[in-house]
Coordinates of C-alpha atoms in Angstrom, one line a residue:
M1 CA -3.7 52.0 -6.4
L2 CA -0.6 54.8 -6.6
L3 CA -1.3 54.8 -10.3
V4 CA -5.5 55.4 -9.8
V5 CA -5.8 57.3 -6.7
V6 CA -2.5 59.2 -6.9
P7 CA -3.4 61.4 -10.3
G8 CA -6.6 62.8 -9.2
A9 CA -5.5 63.8 -5.7
V10 CA -2.4 65.9 -7.7
T11 CA -4.9 67.2 -9.7
A12 CA -6.6 68.1 -6.9
A13 CA -4.6 70.0 -5.5
V14 CA -2.6 71.6 -8.3
V15 CA -5.5 73.4 -10.3
P16 CA -6.3 76.8 -8.8
S17 CA -9.8 77.1 -6.9
E18 CA -10.9 79.6 -10.4
L19 CA -9.9 76.3 -12.7
F20 CA -12.3 74.0 -10.5
G21 CA -15.1 76.6 -10.7
S22 CA -14.2 77.2 -14.9
W23 CA -13.5 73.9 -15.4
W24 CA -15.8 71.3 -13.3
H25 CA -18.6 74.2 -12.1
T26 CA -17.8 73.1 -8.7
P27 CA -15.5 74.6 -5.4
K28 CA -13.0 73.5 -4.4
Y29 CA -12.4 72.2 -1.0
F30 CA -9.1 69.9 -1.2
G31 CA -6.8 71.1 1.2
A32 CA -3.1 69.6 3.5
R33 CA -5.2 67.9 5.4
T34 CA -7.2 65.7 3.0
A35 CA -3.7 64.6 1.2
V36 CA -2.9 64.0 4.7
L37 CA -5.3 61.4 5.2
M38 CA -4.9 59.8 1.6
A39 CA -1.0 59.2 2.7
A40 CA -2.3 57.7 5.6
G41 CA -4.7 55.6 4.3
L42 CA -2.2 54.5 1.4
G43 CA 0.3 53.4 3.9
A44 CA -1.4 51.2 6.3
F45 CA -2.8 49.2 2.9
M46 CA 0.7 49.4 2.2
A47 CA 1.4 47.7 6.2
G48 CA -1.4 45.0 5.7
A49 CA 0.2 43.9 2.6
L50 CA 3.6 43.9 4.0
M51 CA 2.1 41.5 6.6
A52 CA 1.0 39.0 4.3
S53 CA 4.1 39.3 1.8
A54 CA 6.2 38.8 4.9
L55 CA 4.5 34.8 5.3
P56 CA 6.1 31.9 4.3
R57 CA 4.4 31.1 0.9
Q58 CA 1.8 29.2 1.3
V59 CA 1.5 26.0 -1.6
P60 CA -2.6 24.7 -1.9
S61 CA -4.1 21.8 -0.4
G62 CA -2.8 18.7 -2.5
S63 CA 0.5 20.0 -3.8
P64 CA 4.0 17.9 -2.7
G65 CA 5.4 21.3 -2.2
W66 CA 7.1 24.3 -3.6
P67 CA 10.8 24.4 -3.6
E68 CA 12.6 27.6 -4.0
G69 CA 13.8 27.7 -7.6
R70 CA 11.4 24.7 -8.8
R71 CA 9.3 25.5 -12.0
V72 CA 5.7 25.3 -10.9
V73 CA 2.3 24.8 -13.2
M74 CA -1.2 25.4 -12.2
S75 CA -2.7 21.8 -12.4
L76 CA -6.7 21.1 -11.9
S77 CA -8.3 17.8 -11.3
P78 CA -10.8 16.6 -14.1
A79 CA -13.3 17.3 -11.1
G80 CA -12.0 20.9 -10.2
Q81 CA -12.3 21.6 -14.5
K82 CA -16.5 20.4 -14.1
V83 CA -16.6 22.4 -11.7
L84 CA -15.0 25.2 -13.4
G85 CA -17.8 24.7 -16.3
R86 CA -20.7 23.5 -14.5
A87 CA -20.5 27.2 -12.4
G88 CA -19.5 28.8 -15.8
Q89 CA -23.0 27.6 -17.1
V90 CA -24.7 29.0 -13.7
L91 CA -23.6 32.3 -13.3
L92 CA -24.0 32.8 -16.8
A93 CA -27.6 31.1 -17.1
F94 CA -28.3 33.8 -13.7
T95 CA -26.9 36.3 -15.8
L96 CA -28.7 35.9 -19.4
A97 CA -31.5 35.7 -16.5
G98 CA -31.2 38.6 -14.5
Y99 CA -30.9 40.8 -18.2
V100 CA -34.5 39.1 -19.6
A101 CA -35.9 40.4 -16.4
W102 CA -34.7 43.9 -16.0
A103 CA -35.5 44.2 -20.0
A104 CA -39.4 42.7 -19.5
V105 CA -39.2 45.2 -16.6
A106 CA -38.2 48.6 -18.7
V107 CA -41.0 47.2 -21.3
V108 CA -43.7 47.4 -19.2
R109 CA -42.7 51.0 -18.0
G110 CA -42.5 51.9 -21.7
Y111 CA -38.8 51.8 -22.9
G112 CA -38.8 51.0 -27.1
W113 CA -37.4 51.6 -29.8
D114 CA -38.0 55.3 -30.2
Q115 CA -35.9 55.2 -26.7
V116 CA -32.9 53.1 -28.2
L117 CA -32.6 55.9 -31.2
A118 CA -33.1 58.8 -29.3
V119 CA -29.2 57.4 -27.6
V120 CA -28.1 56.3 -31.1
R121 CA -28.6 59.5 -32.5
L122 CA -27.2 61.2 -29.8
Q123 CA -30.3 63.8 -29.0
K124 CA -30.0 65.5 -26.4
Y125 CA -31.9 64.1 -23.1
G126 CA -32.7 61.2 -24.3
L127 CA -30.2 59.1 -22.7
E128 CA -31.4 60.6 -18.9
A129 CA -35.1 59.9 -20.7
G130 CA -34.2 55.8 -21.0
K131 CA -32.1 55.7 -17.8
Q132 CA -35.5 56.2 -15.1
L133 CA -37.2 53.8 -17.8
L134 CA -34.1 51.3 -16.6
H135 CA -33.9 52.3 -14.0
P136 CA -32.3 48.7 -11.6
V137 CA -34.6 46.2 -9.8
G138 CA -33.4 45.8 -6.0
G139 CA -33.2 41.4 -6.3
V140 CA -33.9 41.1 -9.9
T141 CA -31.0 43.3 -11.8
T142 CA -28.5 41.8 -8.9
F143 CA -28.0 39.0 -11.4
T144 CA -26.5 40.6 -13.9
Q145 CA -23.6 40.8 -11.4
F146 CA -22.5 37.4 -12.0
G147 CA -21.6 37.9 -15.3
P148 CA -17.5 39.4 -14.7
V149 CA -17.1 35.5 -12.6
A150 CA -18.9 33.9 -15.1
V151 CA -16.3 34.8 -17.5
A152 CA -13.4 34.3 -15.7
C153 CA -14.6 30.6 -15.0
L154 CA -15.3 30.2 -19.1
L155 CA -11.6 31.8 -19.8
L156 CA -10.3 29.6 -17.7
H157 CA -12.3 26.1 -18.0
T158 CA -11.6 27.0 -22.1
R159 CA -7.5 27.5 -20.8
A160 CA -8.0 24.1 -18.9
T161 CA -10.0 21.8 -21.3
G162 CA -9.6 23.7 -24.9
R163 CA -13.5 23.9 -24.8
R164 CA -14.3 27.0 -26.3
H165 CA -17.1 29.3 -25.2
F166 CA -17.3 31.5 -27.6
F167 CA -20.7 32.3 -28.3
A168 CA -21.2 32.7 -23.9
L169 CA -18.7 34.8 -23.8
A170 CA -19.8 37.1 -27.1
V171 CA -23.4 37.6 -25.6
L172 CA -21.7 38.7 -22.2
T173 CA -20.0 41.4 -23.7
V174 CA -22.7 42.6 -26.5
L175 CA -24.8 43.0 -23.1
A176 CA -22.5 45.4 -21.6
C177 CA -21.8 46.8 -24.0
L178 CA -25.9 47.2 -24.5
R179 CA -26.0 48.5 -20.7
A180 CA -23.1 50.8 -21.4
L181 CA -24.8 52.5 -23.9
L182 CA -27.9 52.7 -22.9
H183 CA -28.0 52.9 -19.0
A184 CA -24.5 55.2 -19.4
E185 CA -22.8 52.4 -17.4
R186 CA -19.4 52.6 -18.1
I187 CA -18.7 49.9 -15.3
A188 CA -20.6 46.6 -16.7
L189 CA -18.4 46.9 -19.0
I190 CA -15.1 47.3 -17.3
E191 CA -16.3 44.8 -15.0
L192 CA -16.4 42.4 -17.4
L193 CA -12.8 43.3 -19.7
M194 CA -10.9 43.4 -16.5
P195 CA -11.6 40.0 -15.1
A196 CA -11.0 38.8 -18.6
L197 CA -7.2 40.6 -18.6
V198 CA -5.8 39.1 -15.8
I199 CA -7.3 35.8 -16.5
T200 CA -5.7 36.0 -20.3
V201 CA -2.4 38.1 -18.7
V202 CA -1.7 35.0 -16.5
L203 CA -2.3 32.3 -18.6
A204 CA -1.0 33.7 -22.0
P205 CA 1.2 30.2 -23.6
R206 CA 4.6 30.6 -24.4
R207 CA 5.9 30.7 -27.8
Q208 CA 7.4 27.8 -27.0
Q209 CA 4.1 25.8 -25.3
R210 CA 2.1 25.0 -28.8
R211 CA 0.6 22.1 -27.9
R212 CA -2.9 21.8 -26.7
V213 CA -1.8 20.8 -23.4
W214 CA -4.8 22.0 -21.4
H215 CA -4.9 19.7 -17.9
R216 CA -1.9 21.8 -16.6
L217 CA -2.2 26.1 -17.0
T218 CA 1.4 27.1 -17.9
P219 CA 2.5 31.2 -17.9
G220 CA 2.8 33.1 -20.0
S221 CA 5.4 35.6 -21.5
R222 CA 7.2 38.6 -18.6
G223 CA 6.0 40.7 -21.4
W224 CA 2.5 41.2 -19.5
A225 CA 3.9 42.8 -17.0
W226 CA 2.8 45.3 -18.5
A227 CA -0.5 44.7 -17.6
P228 CA -1.3 47.5 -15.3
L229 CA -1.0 49.7 -17.8
A230 CA -3.0 47.8 -20.1
G231 CA -6.0 47.9 -18.1
L232 CA -5.6 51.4 -17.3
L233 CA -5.6 52.0 -20.8
T234 CA -8.4 49.9 -21.8
A235 CA -10.6 51.4 -18.9
I236 CA -9.1 54.8 -20.8
S237 CA -10.2 53.7 -24.1
V238 CA -13.9 53.0 -22.7
F239 CA -14.1 56.2 -20.9
A240 CA -13.6 57.9 -24.1
A241 CA -15.9 55.7 -26.1
F242 CA -18.7 56.1 -24.4
E243 CA -18.2 59.5 -23.3
Y244 CA -19.4 60.6 -26.8
T245 CA -22.5 59.3 -26.3
R246 CA -22.8 60.3 -22.6
S247 CA -21.7 64.2 -22.4
W248 CA -20.1 65.1 -25.8
K249 CA -23.2 65.7 -27.6
Y250 CA -23.9 68.2 -25.0
Y251 CA -20.3 70.1 -25.1
R252 CA -18.9 69.8 -28.6
G253 CA -20.2 73.2 -29.6
Q254 CA -17.6 75.1 -27.1
G255 CA -15.1 75.1 -29.3
D256 CA -12.9 72.1 -27.8
G257 CA -12.1 69.2 -29.7
F258 CA -13.5 65.6 -28.9
G259 CA -9.6 64.7 -27.6
A260 CA -8.9 67.6 -24.8
F261 CA -12.5 67.3 -23.3
I262 CA -11.5 64.1 -23.0
L263 CA -8.7 64.4 -21.1
R264 CA -11.0 67.8 -18.8
R265 CA -13.6 65.5 -18.0
L266 CA -11.4 62.3 -17.4
G267 CA -9.0 64.8 -15.0
G268 CA -12.0 66.3 -13.8
Y269 CA -13.8 62.5 -12.9
Y270 CA -10.6 62.1 -11.0
A271 CA -9.9 66.0 -9.5
T272 CA -13.4 66.2 -8.4
S273 CA -13.7 62.7 -6.8
A274 CA -10.8 63.3 -4.1
N275 CA -11.6 66.8 -4.2
N276 CA -15.6 66.0 -3.0
S277 CA -13.8 63.3 -0.5
A278 CA -12.4 66.6 1.1
L279 CA -15.7 68.1 1.7
L280 CA -17.2 64.8 3.0
T281 CA -14.8 64.8 5.2
D282 CA -13.6 67.9 6.6
R283 CA -16.9 69.7 6.4
L284 CA -19.3 66.8 6.6
A285 CA -18.3 63.9 8.2
D286 CA -19.5 66.0 11.8
A287 CA -23.1 65.4 10.9
H288 CA -22.4 62.1 10.2
H289 CA -22.6 59.0 12.4
A290 CA -23.6 55.3 11.0
P291 CA -21.1 53.6 8.4
Y292 CA -22.9 54.7 4.3
Y293 CA -20.9 54.1 1.5
T294 CA -18.7 51.3 2.5
V295 CA -21.7 49.1 3.5
E296 CA -23.7 50.5 0.3
F297 CA -24.7 46.7 0.1
L298 CA -27.0 46.5 3.0
R299 CA -28.8 49.8 2.0
N300 CA -29.9 48.7 -1.0
A301 CA -30.1 45.2 -0.4
P302 CA -33.7 44.4 -1.0
G303 CA -36.2 44.8 2.2
L304 CA -32.9 44.8 4.6
P305 CA -33.5 48.5 5.0
D306 CA -37.6 47.8 6.2
A307 CA -36.2 45.1 8.3
V308 CA -33.8 47.5 10.2
K309 CA -36.4 50.2 10.0
A310 CA -38.7 47.8 12.2
V311 CA -36.4 46.2 14.3
A312 CA -33.7 48.8 15.8
P313 CA -35.0 51.9 14.6
Q314 CA -32.2 53.7 15.8
L315 CA -29.8 52.9 13.6
V316 CA -32.0 54.3 10.3
Q317 CA -30.5 57.6 9.0
H318 CA -32.3 60.5 9.5
G319 CA -32.6 63.3 7.5
P320 CA -31.3 63.9 4.2
S321 CA -28.9 61.3 3.3
P322 CA -25.3 62.3 3.3
W323 CA -24.9 62.1 -1.0
N324 CA -27.7 64.3 -0.8
Q325 CA -25.4 67.1 1.4
L326 CA -22.8 66.7 -1.2
V327 CA -24.7 67.2 -4.0
A328 CA -25.5 70.4 -2.4
Y329 CA -22.6 71.6 -2.5
V330 CA -20.9 70.6 -5.5
N331 CA -21.1 69.8 -9.4
P332 CA -24.3 66.6 -8.6
E333 CA -22.5 65.9 -13.0
L334 CA -19.2 65.2 -11.2
S335 CA -20.8 63.8 -7.8
S336 CA -18.4 60.9 -7.1
E337 CA -17.9 60.6 -3.6
G338 CA -13.7 59.2 -3.9
G339 CA -13.2 55.8 -2.7
L340 CA -9.7 56.4 -0.3
L341 CA -10.9 58.6 1.6
I342 CA -14.4 56.6 2.6
P343 CA -13.1 54.3 5.8
F344 CA -12.8 58.0 7.0
Y345 CA -16.0 59.3 6.4
D346 CA -17.4 56.4 7.8
Y347 CA -15.3 55.3 10.8
G348 CA -13.3 57.6 11.7
P349 CA -9.2 58.3 11.2
A350 CA -8.6 54.7 13.6
G351 CA -11.1 52.9 11.8
A352 CA -9.8 53.9 8.3
V353 CA -6.3 52.5 8.8
L354 CA -7.5 49.2 10.5
V355 CA -10.3 49.0 7.0
W356 CA -7.1 49.4 5.0
A357 CA -4.6 47.4 6.5
V358 CA -6.7 44.5 7.1
L359 CA -7.8 45.1 3.1
G360 CA -4.2 45.2 1.9
Y361 CA -3.8 42.0 3.6
L362 CA -6.6 40.0 2.5
I363 CA -5.8 41.0 -1.6
V364 CA -2.0 40.6 -0.7
R365 CA -3.1 37.0 0.6
C366 CA -4.8 36.5 -2.3
Y367 CA -2.5 38.1 -4.6
R368 CA 0.2 35.0 -3.3
L369 CA -2.4 32.3 -3.6
A370 CA -3.3 32.9 -6.8
R371 CA 0.7 33.8 -7.8
A372 CA 0.9 29.9 -6.0
G373 CA -1.7 28.8 -8.3
S374 CA -5.2 28.4 -6.4
P375 CA -7.9 29.2 -9.4
G376 CA -10.3 30.5 -7.2
A377 CA -7.8 33.1 -5.7
L378 CA -7.1 33.9 -9.1
I379 CA -10.5 34.2 -9.8
G380 CA -11.2 35.8 -6.7
Y381 CA -7.8 38.3 -8.0
S382 CA -9.6 39.2 -11.1
V383 CA -12.1 40.4 -9.8
L384 CA -11.2 42.1 -7.4
Y385 CA -8.7 44.1 -9.7
V386 CA -12.1 46.0 -10.9
G387 CA -12.3 47.5 -7.2
A388 CA -8.6 49.0 -6.9
L389 CA -9.3 50.9 -10.6
E390 CA -12.4 52.2 -9.5
L391 CA -10.6 53.5 -6.2
G392 CA -10.1 56.9 -7.6
R393 CA -14.2 57.3 -8.1
N394 CA -16.3 55.4 -5.6
F395 CA -15.3 52.0 -3.1
Y396 CA -16.6 49.1 -5.3
W397 CA -15.8 47.1 -3.1
G398 CA -18.6 48.3 -0.9
Q399 CA -21.8 48.7 -3.5
G400 CA -24.3 46.0 -4.0
R401 CA -23.1 45.1 -7.9
F402 CA -19.8 43.8 -6.0
T403 CA -21.8 41.7 -3.7
P404 CA -23.7 38.8 -6.6
M405 CA -19.5 38.6 -7.5
L406 CA -18.1 38.1 -3.9
A407 CA -20.4 35.4 -2.7
S408 CA -20.1 33.3 -5.8
V409 CA -16.2 33.5 -6.2
L410 CA -16.4 32.1 -2.2
V411 CA -18.7 29.3 -3.1
L412 CA -16.6 28.8 -6.3
A413 CA -13.4 28.9 -4.2
W414 CA -14.7 26.4 -1.4
L415 CA -15.7 24.3 -4.1
L416 CA -12.6 24.2 -6.1
H417 CA -10.6 23.5 -2.8
R418 CA -13.1 20.3 -1.9
T419 CA -12.2 18.9 -5.4
S420 CA -8.2 19.3 -4.8
T421 CA -7.5 21.6 -6.9
A422 CA -3.7 22.2 -6.4
V423 CA -0.4 23.8 -7.6
Q424 CA 2.0 20.5 -8.5
S425 CA 5.6 20.9 -9.2
S426 CA 6.6 20.4 -13.1
R427 CA 8.0 17.1 -14.1
P428 CA 9.5 15.8 -17.0
G429 CA 7.5 13.7 -19.9
P430 CA 5.3 14.1 -22.6
V431 CA 2.5 14.8 -19.7
G432 CA 2.7 18.1 -19.6
V433 CA 4.7 21.5 -20.4
P434 CA 6.9 22.6 -17.6
G435 CA 6.7 26.6 -16.2
R436 CA 6.4 28.7 -13.6
T437 CA 3.2 30.1 -13.2
A438 CA 2.9 33.5 -13.9
D439 CA 2.8 36.2 -11.6
P440 CA -1.0 38.6 -11.2
P441 CA -0.7 41.7 -12.4
A442 CA -0.3 43.7 -9.7
F443 CA -2.1 46.8 -8.6
P444 CA -2.5 49.6 -10.5

């Protein structure tokens, strides 16, 4: 979290107001109060994390124990392997169905090769025109969000059984790349890459583990401790690649090279997000009552807003939405609301401290279970990791795109628990390769 939130906040704090206007075309609102609130949010998260860390080490059910100093391996029973394989295939089918339905709706709206070629040829406003025709359909395109969990399941199943799912993983990656290119949705690709990175980091085989002993999932080298940095570099590379097709065509004639443009653009995304958070918490929070950003998944749920309006009209937002209020004061092109301060905007200081303490506890609890060898916790942590990378720009865990992932992870973890998936003490013999479960990469 520190690597993602702090650089943007520091940039927003040190860049003068004049440069805010000339670089990013927005006034500067970031001040001392904003910095104090950010410190309070980070402190609450760390307090919750320490509470989870203080608990005794927990061994998943079915394990003979985790004595101090003993080496352990993650074991999957045949029933657990079957659950992973079937879950990966079902989630893959859901994802493909979502993309097919989305494409069909777009074609009916008039999307065709002309729009694709306009994006590929970097025609001005070609991307924007295509995005209007590719506007997501609630309850339909939601199914595409099962893709990241499908990737995690299939990778873990490959590591456990030796059965490769190259074609399925390639199809999901291509679809995510097309989505990032044609819909300017880089997060769709990051959502696939980060779980894959976390799973690979934790279960990469050591050099001496060349034999294919798949029913025990043994860890990789400690060199993967650099994984948080690798995740950030991957995200930056994805950002640069797709920003070339998204906005470089509008700025390439203004004198700066592409490298300087990307650095200023990337800094602008995170600095203006922190600045926009300051605007929300310092100047717009008084006109706001009901939670907004942290419950976006409820606001965008198909049919739910209409049901709430009919049953409890007093809970319906009246007047301009918080987002419309925000863009009235800032550059609409850089209108991300930030992530760390959003609970302060939705619930006030006391509620936000509680939210971050609970999140810190739950995330570190999931981390410790993944470290102990729980496959369900490992898959859940790999998906939660995306939210940490996005925290500098938005509260990803409250968005509707995260809800299908969370629901599928909870169901999968319950199914794996039922099959008595366990972490067992390693024993000598030809059956398995002993090793200590690799630590999942810490939050950046």
